[in-house]
Amino acid sequence: MASESQIPAAPQADAKRFAARLGTFYGTMFGMLGTYLPFFPLWLKAVGIEASWIGIITAVPAVTRFTVLPLITSLAERRRMLRGAIMITAAATALGFALIGTQHQALPVFLVFVVTCCLWTPTGPLTDAYALRGVTHYGLNYGPLRLWGSAAFVVGALLCGLLVDEVAAEHLIWIIAAVAGVSALTSLGLRPLEVAKRAETAQRGGVALLRDRGFLAIIAASALIQGSHVAYYIFASIVWKQAGLGGLTIAALWSLGVLAEIVLFAVSPRLTLAPAMLVVIGALAGVARWVITAQDPPLPILAVVQLTHGLTFGLTQVGIMGLLVRQVPGHIMARGQGYLAACSGIVSSSTSILCGVVYARYGQGVYYLMAAMAASGALVMWLGRHRIAFSSEVGTG
């Protein structure tokens, strides 16, 4: 696909069109994630795949984040075809999940899922890089753009929640594949937006990021804090279903957390704390959240705890994106997002496998491990905050 050139001017009408189309794609992309995260493990269980294999299979996306993903983000940046790469990876994702649905044995599912994830996992970092370039180019805020993804996640989760009691669990994969197909179609509407820089410049700048201690602190803190959600993502639906909760109740619990996240994204332009402090607060909220979750609280308390997702995930995400837009030059933003995803992948993949072992032996006690990860993320950000450029500035850019 041909490379795109930078848009020289950013009138308000163009900014609105950019925001609308990006918001739509964020919506469909996270709508698909909203069907995948709560119910893909249930589908795996429904087709007879054992718990040990479920842990391995669900670790695949994290592994591809630190293996294949950085190569794809780097290639897209060197070719100056960020938008084109988003379209290609979105289409490949839809096809991959359709093929997964035809397999019911652990090894074939694993192999097809590996290939699918090699192109699925780069879509998010590529889109965030595209979004942050648009934030800088059009003078927008990241949070209000990203909230459409969170809103669609709620819709996707509720849709599965309504259908899981009506449709056999082994058919849920087709809902995931269908939403992925819609996401691929909406990617075609993204507006061209690229930074006209030579590939050699991007290459040198990208390597230099790995020598930037401030950048390393950012990606390490993000990996630890967001990685502390791994046990929740893998086992929450299984635990809740075993406790007798219905599909709609499970979807409602997931949705409560994301609704809090939406509110956080919506108000993020008004936040006055430095981005580094937002990350620390999100991490400390994670410590409290996972310690309480480990106690296997009753449904009313669990519902309240779910609302802290707006802090543990949402506030952390806003803070990290605010730091990246200041720390990483625009022409290597895709490379920076790739390194961020790679670091997260290393932490999440190892954590996913470890969680399978710990959960099998200690059950809900796995959340104490998540609390320790969140605390470590807070410490890394606190100690590294003075190495981050413009760490005292306000907002998210």
mmCIF file of C-alpha atoms in Angstrom, residues 23-324:
data_model
loop_
_atom_site.group_PDB
_atom_site.id
_atom_site.type_symbol
_atom_site.label_atom_id
_atom_site.label_comp_id
_atom_site.label_asym_id
_atom_site.label_seq_id
_atom_site.Cartn_x
_atom_site.Cartn_y
_atom_site.Cartn_z
ATOM 1 C CA GLY A 23 -13.618 7.140 17.568
ATOM 2 C CA THR A 24 -15.645 4.808 15.365
ATOM 3 C CA PHE A 25 -12.672 2.532 14.798
ATOM 4 C CA TYR A 26 -11.734 2.578 18.480
ATOM 5 C CA GLY A 27 -15.341 1.577 19.147
ATOM 6 C CA THR A 28 -15.362 -1.436 16.852
ATOM 7 C CA MET A 29 -11.850 -2.509 17.842
ATOM 8 C CA PHE A 30 -12.681 -2.511 21.553
ATOM 9 C CA GLY A 31 -16.171 -3.850 20.906
ATOM 10 C CA MET A 32 -14.444 -6.938 19.592
ATOM 11 C CA LEU A 33 -12.216 -6.972 22.691
ATOM 12 C CA GLY A 34 -15.371 -6.694 24.790
ATOM 13 C CA THR A 35 -16.594 -9.979 23.351
ATOM 14 C CA TYR A 36 -13.166 -11.633 23.488
ATOM 15 C CA LEU A 37 -11.920 -10.934 27.016
ATOM 16 C CA PRO A 38 -14.870 -12.137 29.114
ATOM 17 C CA PHE A 39 -15.982 -15.024 26.940
ATOM 18 C CA PHE A 40 -13.093 -16.431 24.904
ATOM 19 C CA PRO A 41 -11.973 -18.471 27.959
ATOM 20 C CA LEU A 42 -15.575 -19.699 28.315
ATOM 21 C CA TRP A 43 -15.574 -20.779 24.667
ATOM 22 C CA LEU A 44 -12.294 -22.613 25.156
ATOM 23 C CA LYS A 45 -13.756 -24.427 28.168
ATOM 24 C CA ALA A 46 -16.998 -25.181 26.305
ATOM 25 C CA VAL A 47 -15.208 -26.957 23.455
ATOM 26 C CA GLY A 48 -13.398 -29.181 25.943
ATOM 27 C CA ILE A 49 -10.001 -27.507 26.307
ATOM 28 C CA GLU A 50 -8.362 -28.118 29.698
ATOM 29 C CA ALA A 51 -7.474 -25.352 32.161
ATOM 30 C CA SER A 52 -3.730 -25.761 31.630
ATOM 31 C CA TRP A 53 -4.170 -25.269 27.873
ATOM 32 C CA ILE A 54 -6.469 -22.283 28.494
ATOM 33 C CA GLY A 55 -3.639 -20.611 30.420
ATOM 34 C CA ILE A 56 -1.199 -21.299 27.584
ATOM 35 C CA ILE A 57 -3.560 -20.190 24.805
ATOM 36 C CA THR A 58 -4.591 -16.978 26.563
ATOM 37 C CA ALA A 59 -0.892 -16.167 27.033
ATOM 38 C CA VAL A 60 -0.319 -16.095 23.252
ATOM 39 C CA PRO A 61 -1.325 -12.440 22.670
ATOM 40 C CA ALA A 62 1.123 -11.331 25.360
ATOM 41 C CA VAL A 63 3.941 -13.381 23.797
ATOM 42 C CA THR A 64 3.398 -11.895 20.341
ATOM 43 C CA ARG A 65 3.609 -8.410 21.862
ATOM 44 C CA PHE A 66 7.316 -8.809 22.577
ATOM 45 C CA THR A 67 8.198 -10.953 19.563
ATOM 46 C CA VAL A 68 6.318 -10.111 16.359
ATOM 47 C CA LEU A 69 4.601 -6.859 17.351
ATOM 48 C CA PRO A 70 7.709 -4.606 17.516
ATOM 49 C CA LEU A 71 8.749 -5.821 14.063
ATOM 50 C CA ILE A 72 5.390 -4.854 12.568
ATOM 51 C CA THR A 73 5.239 -1.427 14.219
ATOM 52 C CA SER A 74 8.798 -0.771 13.103
ATOM 53 C CA LEU A 75 8.029 -1.831 9.526
ATOM 54 C CA ALA A 76 4.908 0.345 9.407
ATOM 55 C CA GLU A 77 6.911 3.327 10.626
ATOM 56 C CA ARG A 78 9.780 2.829 8.192
ATOM 57 C CA ARG A 79 7.333 2.503 5.286
ATOM 58 C CA ARG A 80 5.325 5.500 6.549
ATOM 59 C CA MET A 81 2.100 3.520 6.161
ATOM 60 C CA LEU A 82 0.728 3.528 9.697
ATOM 61 C CA ARG A 83 -2.895 3.785 8.543
ATOM 62 C CA GLY A 84 -2.417 1.033 5.968
ATOM 63 C CA ALA A 85 -0.916 -1.273 8.581
ATOM 64 C CA ILE A 86 -3.976 -0.763 10.785
ATOM 65 C CA MET A 87 -6.248 -1.801 7.914
ATOM 66 C CA ILE A 88 -4.214 -4.910 7.122
ATOM 67 C CA THR A 89 -3.979 -6.110 10.721
ATOM 68 C CA ALA A 90 -7.694 -5.496 11.343
ATOM 69 C CA ALA A 91 -8.668 -7.582 8.307
ATOM 70 C CA ALA A 92 -6.274 -10.387 9.286
ATOM 71 C CA THR A 93 -7.763 -10.450 12.791
ATOM 72 C CA ALA A 94 -11.287 -11.022 11.486
ATOM 73 C CA LEU A 95 -10.145 -13.843 9.219
ATOM 74 C CA GLY A 96 -8.100 -15.442 11.992
ATOM 75 C CA PHE A 97 -10.947 -15.639 14.513
ATOM 76 C CA ALA A 98 -13.222 -17.105 11.856
ATOM 77 C CA LEU A 99 -10.658 -19.869 11.300
ATOM 78 C CA ILE A 100 -10.280 -20.439 15.056
ATOM 79 C CA GLY A 101 -14.007 -21.127 15.245
ATOM 80 C CA THR A 102 -13.579 -24.144 12.992
ATOM 81 C CA GLN A 103 -11.171 -25.824 15.455
ATOM 82 C CA HIS A 104 -12.129 -27.611 18.677
ATOM 83 C CA GLN A 105 -8.854 -29.301 19.695
ATOM 84 C CA ALA A 106 -6.268 -27.608 21.894
ATOM 85 C CA LEU A 107 -3.267 -27.827 19.570
ATOM 86 C CA PRO A 108 -5.029 -26.646 16.357
ATOM 87 C CA VAL A 109 -6.689 -23.785 18.276
ATOM 88 C CA PHE A 110 -3.313 -22.832 19.721
ATOM 89 C CA LEU A 111 -1.569 -22.840 16.328
ATOM 90 C CA VAL A 112 -4.246 -20.812 14.517
ATOM 91 C CA PHE A 113 -4.455 -18.413 17.449
ATOM 92 C CA VAL A 114 -0.688 -17.863 17.311
ATOM 93 C CA VAL A 115 -0.879 -16.806 13.652
ATOM 94 C CA THR A 116 -3.920 -14.620 14.336
ATOM 95 C CA CYS A 117 -2.296 -12.858 17.273
ATOM 96 C CA CYS A 118 0.814 -12.052 15.242
ATOM 97 C CA LEU A 119 -1.338 -9.569 13.313
ATOM 98 C CA TRP A 120 -4.056 -8.835 15.879
ATOM 99 C CA THR A 121 -1.881 -7.557 18.742
ATOM 100 C CA PRO A 122 -0.112 -4.835 16.676
ATOM 101 C CA THR A 123 -3.485 -3.222 15.861
ATOM 102 C CA GLY A 124 -3.830 -1.552 19.268
ATOM 103 C CA PRO A 125 -0.335 -0.007 19.457
ATOM 104 C CA LEU A 126 -0.560 1.095 15.822
ATOM 105 C CA THR A 127 -3.903 2.753 16.550
ATOM 106 C CA ASP A 128 -2.602 4.456 19.702
ATOM 107 C CA ALA A 129 0.405 5.757 17.746
ATOM 108 C CA TYR A 130 -1.955 7.040 15.044
ATOM 109 C CA ALA A 131 -4.156 8.611 17.737
ATOM 110 C CA LEU A 132 -1.280 10.365 19.520
ATOM 111 C CA ARG A 133 -0.050 11.809 16.228
ATOM 112 C CA GLY A 134 -3.556 13.113 15.660
ATOM 113 C CA VAL A 135 -3.685 14.500 19.200
ATOM 114 C CA THR A 136 -0.544 16.527 18.473
ATOM 115 C CA HIS A 137 -1.514 17.476 14.907
ATOM 116 C CA TYR A 138 -5.097 18.555 15.593
ATOM 117 C CA GLY A 139 -4.722 19.794 19.188
ATOM 118 C CA LEU A 140 -7.084 17.143 20.581
ATOM 119 C CA ASN A 141 -7.185 15.209 23.871
ATOM 120 C CA TYR A 142 -6.535 11.476 24.018
ATOM 121 C CA GLY A 143 -9.127 10.581 26.678
ATOM 122 C CA PRO A 144 -12.301 11.685 24.836
ATOM 123 C CA LEU A 145 -11.112 9.807 21.724
ATOM 124 C CA ARG A 146 -10.330 6.623 23.624
ATOM 125 C CA LEU A 147 -13.586 6.571 25.593
ATOM 126 C CA TRP A 148 -15.482 5.355 22.503
ATOM 127 C CA GLY A 149 -13.452 2.187 22.654
ATOM 128 C CA SER A 150 -14.420 1.671 26.273
ATOM 129 C CA ALA A 151 -18.086 2.371 25.533
ATOM 130 C CA ALA A 152 -18.071 -0.224 22.772
ATOM 131 C CA PHE A 153 -16.387 -2.704 25.102
ATOM 132 C CA VAL A 154 -19.432 -2.427 27.360
ATOM 133 C CA VAL A 155 -21.773 -3.047 24.430
ATOM 134 C CA GLY A 156 -19.774 -6.065 23.322
ATOM 135 C CA ALA A 157 -19.682 -7.551 26.813
ATOM 136 C CA LEU A 158 -23.411 -6.966 27.358
ATOM 137 C CA LEU A 159 -24.202 -8.521 23.983
ATOM 138 C CA CYS A 160 -22.353 -11.677 24.942
ATOM 139 C CA GLY A 161 -23.968 -11.571 28.367
ATOM 140 C CA LEU A 162 -27.416 -11.556 26.803
ATOM 141 C CA LEU A 163 -26.562 -14.326 24.371
ATOM 142 C CA VAL A 164 -24.578 -16.631 26.642
ATOM 143 C CA ASP A 165 -27.759 -17.781 28.391
ATOM 144 C CA GLU A 166 -29.558 -18.237 25.067
ATOM 145 C CA VAL A 167 -26.791 -19.522 22.795
ATOM 146 C CA ALA A 168 -24.494 -22.453 23.464
ATOM 147 C CA ALA A 169 -21.095 -21.285 24.722
ATOM 148 C CA GLU A 170 -19.333 -23.103 21.877
ATOM 149 C CA HIS A 171 -20.872 -20.613 19.427
ATOM 150 C CA LEU A 172 -19.570 -17.463 21.133
ATOM 151 C CA ILE A 173 -16.496 -17.475 18.899
ATOM 152 C CA TRP A 174 -18.658 -16.450 15.932
ATOM 153 C CA ILE A 175 -19.750 -13.282 17.721
ATOM 154 C CA ILE A 176 -16.086 -12.407 18.286
ATOM 155 C CA ALA A 177 -15.299 -13.050 14.614
ATOM 156 C CA ALA A 178 -18.289 -11.001 13.411
ATOM 157 C CA VAL A 179 -17.380 -7.946 15.489
ATOM 158 C CA ALA A 180 -13.791 -8.264 14.275
ATOM 159 C CA GLY A 181 -15.148 -8.126 10.721
ATOM 160 C CA VAL A 182 -17.012 -4.893 11.467
ATOM 161 C CA SER A 183 -13.806 -3.453 12.918
ATOM 162 C CA ALA A 184 -11.937 -4.280 9.711
ATOM 163 C CA LEU A 185 -14.554 -2.430 7.680
ATOM 164 C CA THR A 186 -14.450 0.705 9.845
ATOM 165 C CA SER A 187 -10.652 0.845 9.585
ATOM 166 C CA LEU A 188 -11.106 1.773 5.933
ATOM 167 C CA GLY A 189 -12.514 5.152 7.015
ATOM 168 C CA LEU A 190 -9.414 6.332 8.918
ATOM 169 C CA ARG A 191 -8.003 9.569 7.533
ATOM 170 C CA PRO A 192 -4.415 9.750 6.203
ATOM 171 C CA LEU A 193 -2.084 11.151 8.843
ATOM 172 C CA GLU A 194 1.641 10.509 8.726
ATOM 173 C CA VAL A 195 4.797 12.329 9.725
ATOM 174 C CA ALA A 196 7.090 12.806 6.744
ATOM 175 C CA LYS A 197 10.417 11.645 8.134
ATOM 176 C CA ARG A 198 13.098 9.508 6.576
ATOM 177 C CA ALA A 199 13.091 5.863 7.642
ATOM 178 C CA GLU A 200 16.731 6.182 8.702
ATOM 179 C CA THR A 201 15.853 8.959 11.133
ATOM 180 C CA ALA A 202 13.057 6.894 12.612
ATOM 181 C CA GLN A 203 15.420 3.933 12.979
ATOM 182 C CA ARG A 204 18.037 5.919 14.876
ATOM 183 C CA GLY A 205 15.458 7.622 17.079
ATOM 184 C CA GLY A 206 13.775 4.334 17.868
ATOM 185 C CA VAL A 207 17.003 2.734 19.075
ATOM 186 C CA ALA A 208 17.775 5.824 21.161
ATOM 187 C CA LEU A 209 14.532 5.308 23.088
ATOM 188 C CA LEU A 210 15.988 2.186 24.646
ATOM 189 C CA ARG A 211 18.763 4.294 26.167
ATOM 190 C CA ASP A 212 16.296 6.813 27.615
ATOM 191 C CA ARG A 213 15.834 5.984 31.305
ATOM 192 C CA GLY A 214 12.700 8.072 31.495
ATOM 193 C CA PHE A 215 11.105 6.108 28.652
ATOM 194 C CA LEU A 216 12.177 2.814 30.219
ATOM 195 C CA ALA A 217 10.554 3.853 33.509
ATOM 196 C CA ILE A 218 7.321 4.633 31.664
ATOM 197 C CA ILE A 219 7.056 1.304 29.880
ATOM 198 C CA ALA A 220 8.140 -0.718 32.923
ATOM 199 C CA ALA A 221 5.571 0.946 35.181
ATOM 200 C CA SER A 222 2.849 0.498 32.563
ATOM 201 C CA ALA A 223 3.686 -3.184 32.091
ATOM 202 C CA LEU A 224 3.564 -3.891 35.826
ATOM 203 C CA ILE A 225 0.364 -1.968 36.548
ATOM 204 C CA GLN A 226 -1.609 -3.084 33.503
ATOM 205 C CA GLY A 227 -0.126 -6.578 33.859
ATOM 206 C CA SER A 228 -1.662 -6.773 37.320
ATOM 207 C CA HIS A 229 -5.027 -7.196 35.544
ATOM 208 C CA VAL A 230 -4.012 -10.551 34.023
ATOM 209 C CA ALA A 231 -5.636 -12.821 36.626
ATOM 210 C CA TYR A 232 -8.811 -10.762 36.362
ATOM 211 C CA TYR A 233 -8.915 -11.043 32.581
ATOM 212 C CA ILE A 234 -8.332 -14.801 32.561
ATOM 213 C CA PHE A 235 -10.208 -16.153 35.552
ATOM 214 C CA ALA A 236 -12.851 -13.616 36.630
ATOM 215 C CA SER A 237 -15.611 -14.928 34.336
ATOM 216 C CA ILE A 238 -14.809 -18.544 35.180
ATOM 217 C CA VAL A 239 -14.885 -17.859 38.942
ATOM 218 C CA TRP A 240 -18.109 -15.874 38.713
ATOM 219 C CA LYS A 241 -19.826 -18.528 36.612
ATOM 220 C CA GLN A 242 -18.742 -21.262 39.035
ATOM 221 C CA ALA A 243 -20.201 -19.131 41.835
ATOM 222 C CA GLY A 244 -23.569 -19.359 40.109
ATOM 223 C CA LEU A 245 -23.718 -15.942 38.473
ATOM 224 C CA GLY A 246 -25.592 -15.768 35.169
ATOM 225 C CA GLY A 247 -24.152 -14.508 31.915
ATOM 226 C CA LEU A 248 -25.906 -11.149 32.145
ATOM 227 C CA THR A 249 -24.634 -10.599 35.700
ATOM 228 C CA ILE A 250 -21.106 -11.438 34.600
ATOM 229 C CA ALA A 251 -21.383 -9.005 31.700
ATOM 230 C CA ALA A 252 -22.762 -6.353 34.049
ATOM 231 C CA LEU A 253 -19.759 -6.749 36.373
ATOM 232 C CA TRP A 254 -17.351 -6.302 33.472
ATOM 233 C CA SER A 255 -19.393 -3.347 32.257
ATOM 234 C CA LEU A 256 -19.349 -1.582 35.620
ATOM 235 C CA GLY A 257 -15.593 -1.388 35.471
ATOM 236 C CA VAL A 258 -15.554 -0.103 31.934
ATOM 237 C CA LEU A 259 -18.282 2.467 32.648
ATOM 238 C CA ALA A 260 -16.022 3.902 35.347
ATOM 239 C CA GLU A 261 -13.214 3.887 32.794
ATOM 240 C CA ILE A 262 -15.410 5.828 30.326
ATOM 241 C CA VAL A 263 -16.142 8.499 32.930
ATOM 242 C CA LEU A 264 -12.424 8.791 33.661
ATOM 243 C CA PHE A 265 -11.569 9.224 29.975
ATOM 244 C CA ALA A 266 -14.329 11.812 29.579
ATOM 245 C CA VAL A 267 -13.078 14.000 32.439
ATOM 246 C CA SER A 268 -9.369 13.444 31.733
ATOM 247 C CA PRO A 269 -8.862 16.842 29.998
ATOM 248 C CA ARG A 270 -9.766 18.470 33.337
ATOM 249 C CA LEU A 271 -7.248 16.528 35.422
ATOM 250 C CA THR A 272 -4.624 18.845 36.907
ATOM 251 C CA LEU A 273 -2.112 16.373 38.309
ATOM 252 C CA ALA A 274 1.072 15.540 36.413
ATOM 253 C CA PRO A 275 0.788 12.371 34.278
ATOM 254 C CA ALA A 276 3.371 10.562 36.436
ATOM 255 C CA MET A 277 1.229 11.134 39.520
ATOM 256 C CA LEU A 278 -1.849 9.834 37.696
ATOM 257 C CA VAL A 279 0.034 6.596 37.058
ATOM 258 C CA VAL A 280 1.067 6.287 40.728
ATOM 259 C CA ILE A 281 -2.530 6.813 41.888
ATOM 260 C CA GLY A 282 -3.778 4.208 39.399
ATOM 261 C CA ALA A 283 -1.217 1.712 40.697
ATOM 262 C CA LEU A 284 -2.102 2.261 44.368
ATOM 263 C CA ALA A 285 -5.774 1.822 43.514
ATOM 264 C CA GLY A 286 -4.760 -1.490 41.940
ATOM 265 C CA VAL A 287 -3.157 -2.643 45.171
ATOM 266 C CA ALA A 288 -6.386 -2.010 47.076
ATOM 267 C CA ARG A 289 -8.545 -3.548 44.343
ATOM 268 C CA TRP A 290 -6.682 -6.849 44.138
ATOM 269 C CA VAL A 291 -6.334 -7.287 47.904
ATOM 270 C CA ILE A 292 -10.113 -6.909 48.288
ATOM 271 C CA THR A 293 -10.811 -9.204 45.318
ATOM 272 C CA ALA A 294 -8.624 -11.896 46.899
ATOM 273 C CA GLN A 295 -11.112 -12.072 49.789
ATOM 274 C CA ASP A 296 -13.814 -13.405 47.399
ATOM 275 C CA PRO A 297 -16.230 -10.588 48.354
ATOM 276 C CA PRO A 298 -20.020 -10.898 47.984
ATOM 277 C CA LEU A 299 -21.691 -9.483 44.899
ATOM 278 C CA PRO A 300 -22.552 -5.993 46.269
ATOM 279 C CA ILE A 301 -18.950 -5.379 47.371
ATOM 280 C CA LEU A 302 -17.609 -6.912 44.169
ATOM 281 C CA ALA A 303 -19.721 -4.474 42.164
ATOM 282 C CA VAL A 304 -18.210 -1.520 44.053
ATOM 283 C CA VAL A 305 -14.700 -2.905 43.610
ATOM 284 C CA GLN A 306 -15.293 -3.206 39.868
ATOM 285 C CA LEU A 307 -15.769 0.562 39.699
ATOM 286 C CA THR A 308 -12.120 1.035 40.650
ATOM 287 C CA HIS A 309 -11.230 -0.201 37.150
ATOM 288 C CA GLY A 310 -11.600 3.431 36.127
ATOM 289 C CA LEU A 311 -8.513 4.129 38.249
ATOM 290 C CA THR A 312 -6.494 0.926 37.917
ATOM 291 C CA PHE A 313 -6.765 0.817 34.124
ATOM 292 C CA GLY A 314 -8.239 4.127 32.928
ATOM 293 C CA LEU A 315 -6.204 6.565 35.008
ATOM 294 C CA THR A 316 -3.042 4.564 34.356
ATOM 295 C CA GLN A 317 -3.695 4.602 30.605
ATOM 296 C CA VAL A 318 -4.302 8.361 30.530
ATOM 297 C CA GLY A 319 -1.149 8.987 32.529
ATOM 298 C CA ILE A 320 1.010 6.704 30.370
ATOM 299 C CA MET A 321 -0.253 8.232 27.106
ATOM 300 C CA GLY A 322 0.336 11.707 28.524
ATOM 301 C CA LEU A 323 3.919 10.762 29.360
ATOM 302 C CA LEU A 324 4.551 9.187 25.958
#
